Amino acid sequence: MASLMLPSPSSCSTSSSSSPLSRCPLSRGLSYSNARIPASASNIRCEVSKSLNGKPCVPIINDRMLSNIMQPPGRLNHPVMNGKLKIFSGTANSALSEEIARYMGLDLGRIEIKRFADGEIYVQLQESVRGCDVYLVQPTSPPANENLMELLVTIDACRRASAKNITAVIPYFGYARADRKTQGRESIAAKLVANLITEAGADRVLACDLHSGQSMGYFDIPVDHVYCQPVILDYLASKSICSNDLVVVSPDVGGVARARAFAKKLSDAPLAIVDKRRQGHNVAEVMNLIGDVKGKVAVMLDDMIDTAGTISKGAALLHEEGAREVYACCTHGVFSPPAIERLSSGLFQEVIVTNTIPLKEQHYFPQLTVLSVANILGETIWRVHDDTSVSSIFT
């Protein structure tokens, strides 16, 4: 995974009147496989452009902007196995699918998906996939059950059309939070969904930032786990945050490992933990803070934001403990009500999410920034297709 080198405290201004985000710049270089690569037009530098709400977002990058390690031999002259690689999109996130296809220099496969009057889903491929490696891009985001069923029917259509290999590209894996029994007589829905995808005919799954690592073990087929932290790290590189101003905060004890790995990439930034007690589903109560955030810029990191109860109560606690500014970062912006009201209430300087889940117009608010993960997903698909290492993207 890319790591950011923060400037040393000695190079930062000590003036307390200026914002902690304007005193000294982050180094814009990225590090792969322990080899420092300076920021330039030849590496995976994502320039900042404007999004729908006027906030920066990361656009698609092409092969010429990739560093050497992101270009397997012969990539630029790749014949795409004589047309044997095909990408199809479901209806859940067609915009992300188009960005992935554009990054890879391919066209999306032609497919017809429609709903009957009674709600049943009909899928027909409009082109031959016989003997092809097929990649189906379909997150199981809200409405989760409908999008999941669409994915299963599409996998079945590809299997019956004699596709050689079928890879389910699931940017957001629904039901991932139901990964264990916390009380008696509960289901483990994550395992059930994994079985459904496998039995439908998928040969491989490609998922982004699963809620828990053990979810990969629920599948009886290979799973490639794509980490989206490099995209967020790259965006934070455009900020000017001094190392002595920064603290990474885990909103709960369960996310400590994720936050620690993220902090390590930010020049081993200090870590703080919000201790909370959950009273029920989608209800959280903050108890206390472990760590020091007084006078610092707090970056809260989680895999998803659903109702924003956990992260908003954590942000309120951080402000009470003296944090100057609070940033919220996550991969999956589920944004179930009343998330928008909580996130736009003034607790956060900025809320940074990715486009694994498509956001509706009513989900946008001034503090929101949406980053694209199309480049990472496209690169992962290339490497899976070429039988080359995927993990080296993140090391």
Tab-separated table of C-alpha atoms in Angstrom:
chain	number	residue	atom	x	y	z
A	1	MET	CA	0.000	0.000	0.000
A	2	ALA	CA	1.148	3.503	-0.725
A	3	SER	CA	2.595	5.346	2.230
A	4	LEU	CA	2.806	9.077	2.805
A	5	MET	CA	5.848	10.751	4.298
A	6	LEU	CA	4.795	13.615	6.544
A	7	PRO	CA	7.154	16.503	7.176
A	8	SER	CA	9.002	16.444	10.451
A	9	PRO	CA	7.780	18.688	13.252
A	10	SER	CA	10.934	20.793	12.971
A	11	SER	CA	9.921	21.885	9.472
A	12	CYS	CA	6.471	23.044	10.602
A	13	SER	CA	5.524	26.498	11.737
A	14	THR	CA	4.614	26.705	15.389
A	15	SER	CA	2.254	29.625	14.989
A	16	SER	CA	-1.013	28.831	16.729
A	17	SER	CA	-2.946	31.451	14.795
A	18	SER	CA	-2.742	29.646	11.480
A	19	SER	CA	-4.751	26.588	10.517
A	20	PRO	CA	-2.979	23.265	11.062
A	21	LEU	CA	-3.788	22.470	7.449
A	22	SER	CA	-1.809	25.378	6.035
A	23	ARG	CA	1.536	25.246	7.787
A	24	CYS	CA	3.591	22.746	5.866
A	25	PRO	CA	2.927	20.386	2.974
A	26	LEU	CA	2.794	16.633	2.887
A	27	SER	CA	5.286	14.957	0.617
A	28	ARG	CA	3.434	13.997	-2.545
A	29	GLY	CA	5.533	10.917	-3.344
A	30	LEU	CA	4.278	7.345	-3.066
A	31	SER	CA	6.138	4.298	-1.862
A	32	TYR	CA	5.815	0.838	-3.389
A	33	SER	CA	7.695	-2.255	-2.253
A	34	ASN	CA	9.904	-0.112	-0.039
A	35	ALA	CA	11.189	1.786	-3.073
A	36	ARG	CA	10.549	5.517	-2.987
A	37	ILE	CA	9.042	6.885	-6.194
A	38	PRO	CA	8.924	10.673	-6.589
A	39	ALA	CA	5.642	12.200	-7.656
A	40	SER	CA	5.629	12.804	-11.384
A	41	ALA	CA	3.469	12.388	-14.460
A	42	SER	CA	4.733	8.799	-14.785
A	43	ASN	CA	3.341	7.428	-11.535
A	44	ILE	CA	-0.068	6.958	-10.034
A	45	ARG	CA	-0.510	10.587	-9.011
A	46	CYS	CA	-4.178	11.546	-9.025
A	47	GLU	CA	-4.737	15.173	-9.833
A	48	VAL	CA	-7.635	16.918	-8.143
A	49	SER	CA	-10.717	17.896	-10.112
A	50	LYS	CA	-14.165	19.154	-9.193
A	51	SER	CA	-17.040	16.889	-8.202
A	52	LEU	CA	-20.771	17.543	-8.387
A	53	ASN	CA	-20.801	19.413	-5.105
A	54	GLY	CA	-17.718	21.483	-5.847
A	55	LYS	CA	-15.426	19.289	-3.741
A	56	PRO	CA	-12.341	17.559	-5.132
A	57	CYS	CA	-12.587	14.023	-6.444
A	58	VAL	CA	-10.018	11.706	-8.003
A	59	PRO	CA	-10.577	11.145	-11.732
A	60	ILE	CA	-9.647	8.111	-13.765
A	61	ILE	CA	-5.993	7.774	-14.656
A	62	ASN	CA	-4.588	6.009	-17.669
A	63	ASP	CA	-1.650	3.663	-18.224
A	64	ARG	CA	0.733	6.473	-19.134
A	65	MET	CA	0.272	7.934	-15.649
A	66	LEU	CA	1.062	4.635	-13.917
A	67	SER	CA	4.379	3.862	-12.289
A	68	ASN	CA	6.444	0.983	-13.657
A	69	ILE	CA	5.296	-1.443	-10.978
A	70	MET	CA	1.682	-0.844	-12.053
A	71	GLN	CA	2.503	-1.781	-15.657
A	72	PRO	CA	2.923	-5.540	-16.179
A	73	PRO	CA	5.193	-6.351	-19.146
A	74	GLY	CA	3.485	-5.763	-22.440
A	75	ARG	CA	0.502	-3.977	-20.869
A	76	LEU	CA	0.394	-1.188	-23.413
A	77	ASN	CA	0.384	-3.715	-26.271
A	78	HIS	CA	-1.868	-6.218	-24.538
A	79	PRO	CA	-4.121	-7.959	-27.079
A	80	VAL	CA	-6.729	-8.634	-24.355
A	81	MET	CA	-6.407	-12.316	-25.153
A	82	ASN	CA	-8.099	-11.874	-28.550
A	83	GLY	CA	-11.191	-10.336	-26.961
A	84	LYS	CA	-11.484	-12.991	-24.261
A	85	LEU	CA	-11.784	-10.473	-21.417
A	86	LYS	CA	-15.232	-8.953	-21.046
A	87	ILE	CA	-16.652	-6.601	-18.421
A	88	PHE	CA	-20.362	-6.373	-17.747
A	89	SER	CA	-22.149	-3.983	-15.432
A	90	GLY	CA	-25.217	-4.480	-13.322
A	91	THR	CA	-27.564	-1.626	-12.591
A	92	ALA	CA	-26.283	-0.918	-9.047
A	93	ASN	CA	-23.260	1.216	-10.002
A	94	SER	CA	-23.012	1.632	-13.762
A	95	ALA	CA	-20.947	4.837	-13.438
A	96	LEU	CA	-18.120	3.002	-11.645
A	97	SER	CA	-18.279	0.183	-14.206
A	98	GLU	CA	-17.859	2.666	-17.040
A	99	GLU	CA	-14.844	4.236	-15.288
A	100	ILE	CA	-13.238	0.816	-14.830
A	101	ALA	CA	-13.778	-0.072	-18.481
A	102	ARG	CA	-12.405	3.304	-19.588
A	103	TYR	CA	-9.304	2.812	-17.428
A	104	MET	CA	-8.725	-0.597	-19.029
A	105	GLY	CA	-9.355	0.681	-22.548
A	106	LEU	CA	-12.346	-1.616	-23.036
A	107	ASP	CA	-16.028	-1.232	-23.765
A	108	LEU	CA	-18.614	-2.565	-21.379
A	109	GLY	CA	-20.311	-5.715	-22.598
A	110	ARG	CA	-23.833	-5.407	-23.941
A	111	ILE	CA	-26.427	-6.737	-21.536
A	112	GLU	CA	-30.166	-6.350	-21.023
A	113	ILE	CA	-31.469	-6.183	-17.452
A	114	LYS	CA	-35.097	-5.444	-16.714
A	115	ARG	CA	-37.754	-5.961	-14.063
A	116	PHE	CA	-41.088	-7.570	-14.691
A	117	ALA	CA	-44.253	-6.086	-13.248
A	118	ASP	CA	-44.109	-8.483	-10.296
A	119	GLY	CA	-40.509	-7.491	-9.481
A	120	GLU	CA	-38.749	-10.496	-10.993
A	121	ILE	CA	-35.388	-9.800	-12.662
A	122	TYR	CA	-34.632	-10.695	-16.278
A	123	VAL	CA	-31.057	-10.796	-17.614
A	124	GLN	CA	-29.870	-11.531	-21.154
A	125	LEU	CA	-26.348	-11.100	-22.493
A	126	GLN	CA	-26.397	-9.315	-25.837
A	127	GLU	CA	-23.085	-10.762	-27.031
A	128	SER	CA	-21.256	-14.092	-26.925
A	129	VAL	CA	-19.109	-14.888	-23.877
A	130	ARG	CA	-18.277	-18.479	-24.817
A	131	GLY	CA	-14.763	-19.236	-23.585
A	132	CYS	CA	-14.309	-15.720	-22.183
A	133	ASP	CA	-13.126	-14.447	-18.808
A	134	VAL	CA	-16.123	-12.443	-17.627
A	135	TYR	CA	-16.048	-9.783	-14.890
A	136	LEU	CA	-19.402	-8.681	-13.473
A	137	VAL	CA	-19.350	-5.351	-11.607
A	138	GLN	CA	-22.246	-5.196	-9.158
A	139	PRO	CA	-22.114	-3.959	-5.557
A	140	THR	CA	-24.798	-5.309	-3.253
A	141	SER	CA	-25.558	-1.840	-1.938
A	142	PRO	CA	-29.045	-0.606	-1.017
A	143	PRO	CA	-31.466	-1.974	-2.034
A	144	ALA	CA	-29.249	-4.878	-0.990
A	145	ASN	CA	-31.620	-7.764	-1.674
A	146	GLU	CA	-32.560	-6.578	-5.154
A	147	ASN	CA	-28.972	-5.899	-6.191
A	148	LEU	CA	-27.824	-9.229	-4.758
A	149	MET	CA	-30.492	-11.119	-6.677
A	150	GLU	CA	-29.537	-9.263	-9.856
A	151	LEU	CA	-25.920	-10.341	-9.357
A	152	LEU	CA	-26.944	-13.977	-8.888
A	153	VAL	CA	-29.143	-13.997	-11.992
A	154	THR	CA	-26.387	-12.349	-14.060
A	155	ILE	CA	-23.824	-14.915	-12.883
A	156	ASP	CA	-26.240	-17.679	-13.854
A	157	ALA	CA	-26.739	-16.121	-17.301
A	158	CYS	CA	-22.974	-16.051	-17.880
A	159	ARG	CA	-22.568	-19.639	-16.710
A	160	ARG	CA	-25.312	-20.854	-19.039
A	161	ALA	CA	-23.679	-18.875	-21.873
A	162	SER	CA	-20.510	-20.991	-21.444
A	163	ALA	CA	-18.220	-18.325	-20.014
A	164	LYS	CA	-14.829	-19.822	-19.173
A	165	ASN	CA	-14.363	-17.951	-15.875
A	166	ILE	CA	-16.784	-15.685	-14.020
A	167	THR	CA	-15.482	-13.136	-11.524
A	168	ALA	CA	-17.963	-11.242	-9.369
A	169	VAL	CA	-16.536	-7.752	-8.814
A	170	ILE	CA	-18.345	-6.578	-5.674
A	171	PRO	CA	-17.133	-3.093	-4.661
A	172	TYR	CA	-19.456	-3.199	-1.632
A	173	PHE	CA	-20.324	-6.588	-0.145
A	174	GLY	CA	-23.688	-6.358	1.592
A	175	TYR	CA	-24.420	-8.497	4.646
A	176	ALA	CA	-20.707	-8.373	5.531
A	177	ARG	CA	-21.581	-7.163	9.026
A	178	ALA	CA	-23.546	-10.347	9.700
A	179	ASP	CA	-20.297	-12.318	9.934
A	180	ARG	CA	-20.791	-14.006	13.316
A	181	LYS	CA	-23.358	-14.798	15.980
A	182	THR	CA	-23.467	-12.189	18.712
A	183	GLN	CA	-26.614	-13.616	20.296
A	184	GLY	CA	-28.397	-16.912	20.291
A	185	ARG	CA	-30.549	-18.003	17.343
A	186	GLU	CA	-29.026	-15.486	14.898
A	187	SER	CA	-28.099	-16.211	11.301
A	188	ILE	CA	-24.652	-15.681	9.780
A	189	ALA	CA	-25.910	-14.028	6.624
A	190	ALA	CA	-22.429	-13.296	5.256
A	191	LYS	CA	-21.774	-17.025	4.921
A	192	LEU	CA	-25.190	-17.567	3.339
A	193	VAL	CA	-24.581	-14.856	0.722
A	194	ALA	CA	-21.124	-16.304	-0.002
A	195	ASN	CA	-22.736	-19.702	-0.620
A	196	LEU	CA	-25.341	-18.175	-2.926
A	197	ILE	CA	-22.697	-16.425	-5.045
A	198	THR	CA	-20.633	-19.613	-5.255
A	199	GLU	CA	-23.577	-21.837	-6.142
A	200	ALA	CA	-24.784	-19.375	-8.776
A	201	GLY	CA	-21.574	-20.135	-10.710
A	202	ALA	CA	-18.958	-17.534	-9.775
A	203	ASP	CA	-15.359	-18.774	-10.007
A	204	ARG	CA	-13.791	-15.851	-8.145
A	205	VAL	CA	-14.815	-12.833	-6.083
A	206	LEU	CA	-13.139	-9.430	-6.046
A	207	ALA	CA	-14.313	-7.271	-3.124
A	208	CYS	CA	-13.301	-3.912	-1.654
A	209	ASP	CA	-12.559	-3.383	2.049
A	210	LEU	CA	-14.629	-6.156	3.578
A	211	HIS	CA	-16.039	-5.351	7.005
A	212	SER	CA	-13.992	-8.179	8.498
A	213	GLY	CA	-11.194	-10.266	7.045
A	214	GLN	CA	-12.780	-13.563	8.025
A	215	SER	CA	-15.520	-12.969	5.436
A	216	MET	CA	-13.044	-14.155	2.789
A	217	GLY	CA	-13.064	-17.569	4.452
A	218	TYR	CA	-16.798	-17.916	3.913
A	219	PHE	CA	-16.238	-18.398	0.182
A	220	ASP	CA	-15.212	-21.757	-1.245
A	221	ILE	CA	-13.706	-19.949	-4.246
A	222	PRO	CA	-10.720	-17.540	-4.455
A	223	VAL	CA	-11.292	-14.033	-3.095
A	224	ASP	CA	-9.139	-11.021	-3.983
A	225	HIS	CA	-9.450	-8.379	-1.254
A	226	VAL	CA	-8.910	-4.895	-2.669
A	227	TYR	CA	-7.832	-2.220	-0.187
A	228	CYS	CA	-8.961	1.303	-1.031
A	229	GLN	CA	-6.773	3.057	1.524
A	230	PRO	CA	-4.198	4.116	-1.127
A	231	VAL	CA	-6.865	6.283	-2.778
A	232	ILE	CA	-7.641	8.058	0.503
A	233	LEU	CA	-3.953	8.351	1.355
A	234	ASP	CA	-3.260	9.862	-2.035
A	235	TYR	CA	-5.980	12.453	-1.499
A	236	LEU	CA	-4.679	13.309	1.963
A	237	ALA	CA	-1.335	13.972	0.301
A	238	SER	CA	-2.947	17.025	-1.271
A	239	LYS	CA	-3.532	18.413	2.218
A	240	SER	CA	-0.923	20.313	4.206
A	241	ILE	CA	-0.946	18.543	7.536
A	242	CYS	CA	2.128	18.510	9.765
A	243	SER	CA	3.066	15.260	11.424
A	244	ASN	CA	2.863	16.814	14.895
A	245	ASP	CA	-0.701	17.984	14.179
A	246	LEU	CA	-2.087	14.653	13.014
A	247	VAL	CA	-3.731	11.829	14.937
A	248	VAL	CA	-5.589	8.861	13.435
A	249	VAL	CA	-8.697	7.855	15.366
A	250	SER	CA	-10.508	4.534	15.335
A	251	PRO	CA	-14.236	5.098	15.993
A	252	ASP	CA	-14.475	1.787	17.853
A	253	VAL	CA	-12.285	-0.961	19.257
A	254	GLY	CA	-13.049	-3.265	16.323
A	255	GLY	CA	-11.395	-0.890	13.864
A	256	VAL	CA	-8.096	-0.514	15.728
A	257	ALA	CA	-6.130	-2.774	13.365
A	258	ARG	CA	-7.407	-0.851	10.338
A	259	ALA	CA	-6.616	2.512	11.924
A	260	ARG	CA	-3.160	1.371	13.051
A	261	ALA	CA	-2.244	0.270	9.514
A	262	PHE	CA	-3.524	3.596	8.166
A	263	ALA	CA	-1.561	5.584	10.768
A	264	LYS	CA	1.604	3.683	9.882
A	265	LYS	CA	1.284	4.893	6.303
A	266	LEU	CA	1.005	8.449	7.584
A	267	SER	CA	4.570	8.529	8.911
A	268	ASP	CA	3.532	6.401	11.884
A	269	ALA	CA	1.076	8.993	13.187
A	270	PRO	CA	-0.214	8.611	16.753
A	271	LEU	CA	-3.371	6.592	17.327
A	272	ALA	CA	-6.468	7.275	19.433
A	273	ILE	CA	-9.440	5.005	20.087
A	274	VAL	CA	-13.059	5.851	20.826
A	275	ASP	CA	-14.521	3.382	23.321
A	276	LYS	CA	-18.253	2.881	22.842
A	277	ARG	CA	-20.981	0.569	23.981
A	278	ARG	CA	-23.576	-0.458	21.404
A	279	GLN	CA	-27.098	-0.556	22.825
A	280	GLY	CA	-28.702	-2.047	19.731
A	281	HIS	CA	-28.497	-2.245	15.936
A	282	ASN	CA	-27.604	1.149	14.415
A	283	VAL	CA	-27.487	2.666	17.924
A	284	ALA	CA	-24.177	3.547	19.578
A	285	GLU	CA	-23.199	5.332	22.761
A	286	VAL	CA	-19.760	6.853	23.157
A	287	MET	CA	-18.138	6.226	26.522
A	288	ASN	CA	-14.615	7.677	26.526
A	289	LEU	CA	-11.485	8.389	24.500
A	290	ILE	CA	-8.197	6.522	24.668
A	291	GLY	CA	-5.358	8.772	23.485
A	292	ASP	CA	-4.549	12.464	23.144
A	293	VAL	CA	-6.201	14.650	20.508
A	294	LYS	CA	-5.933	18.091	22.131
A	295	GLY	CA	-4.931	20.718	19.551
A	296	LYS	CA	-4.602	18.103	16.794
A	297	VAL	CA	-6.221	17.325	13.460
A	298	ALA	CA	-8.111	14.080	13.964
A	299	VAL	CA	-8.629	11.719	11.026
A	300	MET	CA	-11.356	9.193	11.825
A	301	LEU	CA	-11.166	6.032	9.740
A	302	ASP	CA	-13.797	3.336	9.238
A	303	ASP	CA	-14.721	0.870	6.516
A	304	MET	CA	-18.246	2.278	6.125
A	305	ILE	CA	-20.608	4.976	7.323
A	306	ASP	CA	-24.196	3.779	7.634
A	307	THR	CA	-26.376	5.941	9.880
A	308	ALA	CA	-23.265	7.880	11.030
A	309	GLY	CA	-24.203	7.389	14.679
A	310	THR	CA	-20.843	5.928	15.697
A	311	ILE	CA	-18.649	8.377	13.827
A	312	SER	CA	-20.681	11.505	14.662
A	313	LYS	CA	-20.754	10.758	18.390
A	314	GLY	CA	-17.043	10.034	18.182
A	315	ALA	CA	-16.445	13.376	16.460
A	316	ALA	CA	-18.413	15.190	19.166
A	317	LEU	CA	-16.229	13.538	21.786
A	318	LEU	CA	-13.066	14.539	19.905
A	319	HIS	CA	-14.170	18.174	19.877
A	320	GLU	CA	-14.902	17.974	23.607
A	321	GLU	CA	-11.369	16.633	24.120
A	322	GLY	CA	-9.878	19.596	22.256
A	323	ALA	CA	-9.384	18.408	18.668
A	324	ARG	CA	-8.988	21.358	16.266
A	325	GLU	CA	-10.517	19.707	13.241
A	326	VAL	CA	-12.054	16.310	12.521
A	327	TYR	CA	-11.935	14.488	9.183
A	328	ALA	CA	-14.048	11.392	8.516
A	329	CYS	CA	-12.682	8.836	6.031
A	330	CYS	CA	-14.361	5.641	4.889
A	331	THR	CA	-14.561	3.405	1.832
A	332	HIS	CA	-18.293	2.754	1.720
A	333	GLY	CA	-20.758	5.603	2.115
A	334	VAL	CA	-24.015	3.769	2.825
A	335	PHE	CA	-25.628	6.935	4.238
A	336	SER	CA	-28.850	5.534	5.676
A	337	PRO	CA	-31.056	8.187	7.313
A	338	PRO	CA	-30.279	10.256	9.330
A	339	ALA	CA	-26.624	10.078	8.204
A	340	ILE	CA	-26.698	13.224	6.050
A	341	GLU	CA	-28.067	15.367	8.869
A	342	ARG	CA	-25.415	14.096	11.258
A	343	LEU	CA	-22.500	14.439	8.838
A	344	SER	CA	-23.460	17.962	7.724
A	345	SER	CA	-24.072	19.258	11.252
A	346	GLY	CA	-20.684	20.982	11.465
A	347	LEU	CA	-18.785	18.294	13.378
A	348	PHE	CA	-16.570	17.455	10.404
A	349	GLN	CA	-14.188	19.584	8.415
A	350	GLU	CA	-14.527	17.092	5.563
A	351	VAL	CA	-16.136	13.697	4.967
A	352	ILE	CA	-14.127	11.576	2.503
A	353	VAL	CA	-15.684	8.499	0.891
A	354	THR	CA	-15.160	6.487	-2.300
A	355	ASN	CA	-17.571	5.638	-5.087
A	356	THR	CA	-17.976	1.929	-4.269
A	357	ILE	CA	-21.604	2.866	-3.568
A	358	PRO	CA	-23.307	5.352	-5.906
A	359	LEU	CA	-24.567	8.435	-4.110
A	360	LYS	CA	-27.846	10.070	-4.957
A	361	GLU	CA	-28.129	13.810	-5.393
A	362	GLN	CA	-29.792	14.192	-1.994
A	363	HIS	CA	-26.768	12.551	-0.370
A	364	TYR	CA	-24.412	15.388	-1.310
A	365	PHE	CA	-23.550	18.059	1.233
A	366	PRO	CA	-20.838	20.751	1.332
A	367	GLN	CA	-18.315	18.771	3.404
A	368	LEU	CA	-18.487	15.655	1.205
A	369	THR	CA	-15.622	14.500	-1.035
A	370	VAL	CA	-15.996	11.439	-3.275
A	371	LEU	CA	-12.906	9.624	-4.579
A	372	SER	CA	-12.854	7.096	-7.410
A	373	VAL	CA	-11.552	3.547	-6.902
A	374	ALA	CA	-11.835	2.692	-10.598
A	375	ASN	CA	-8.060	2.747	-11.120
A	376	ILE	CA	-7.412	0.219	-8.324
A	377	LEU	CA	-10.246	-2.068	-9.436
A	378	GLY	CA	-9.170	-1.873	-13.075
A	379	GLU	CA	-5.569	-2.659	-12.176
A	380	THR	CA	-6.674	-5.596	-10.032
A	381	ILE	CA	-8.773	-7.009	-12.880
A	382	TRP	CA	-5.788	-6.729	-15.212
A	383	ARG	CA	-3.570	-8.599	-12.784
A	384	VAL	CA	-6.107	-11.331	-12.136
A	385	HIS	CA	-6.515	-11.772	-15.876
A	386	ASP	CA	-2.739	-11.813	-16.418
A	387	ASP	CA	-2.136	-14.187	-13.480
A	388	THR	CA	0.198	-11.676	-11.821
A	389	SER	CA	0.428	-10.537	-8.209
A	390	VAL	CA	-2.433	-8.477	-6.792
A	391	SER	CA	-1.010	-7.991	-3.307
A	392	SER	CA	2.009	-6.103	-4.679
A	393	ILE	CA	-0.342	-3.200	-5.497
A	394	PHE	CA	-0.778	-2.560	-1.781
A	395	THR	CA	2.690	-3.367	-0.400
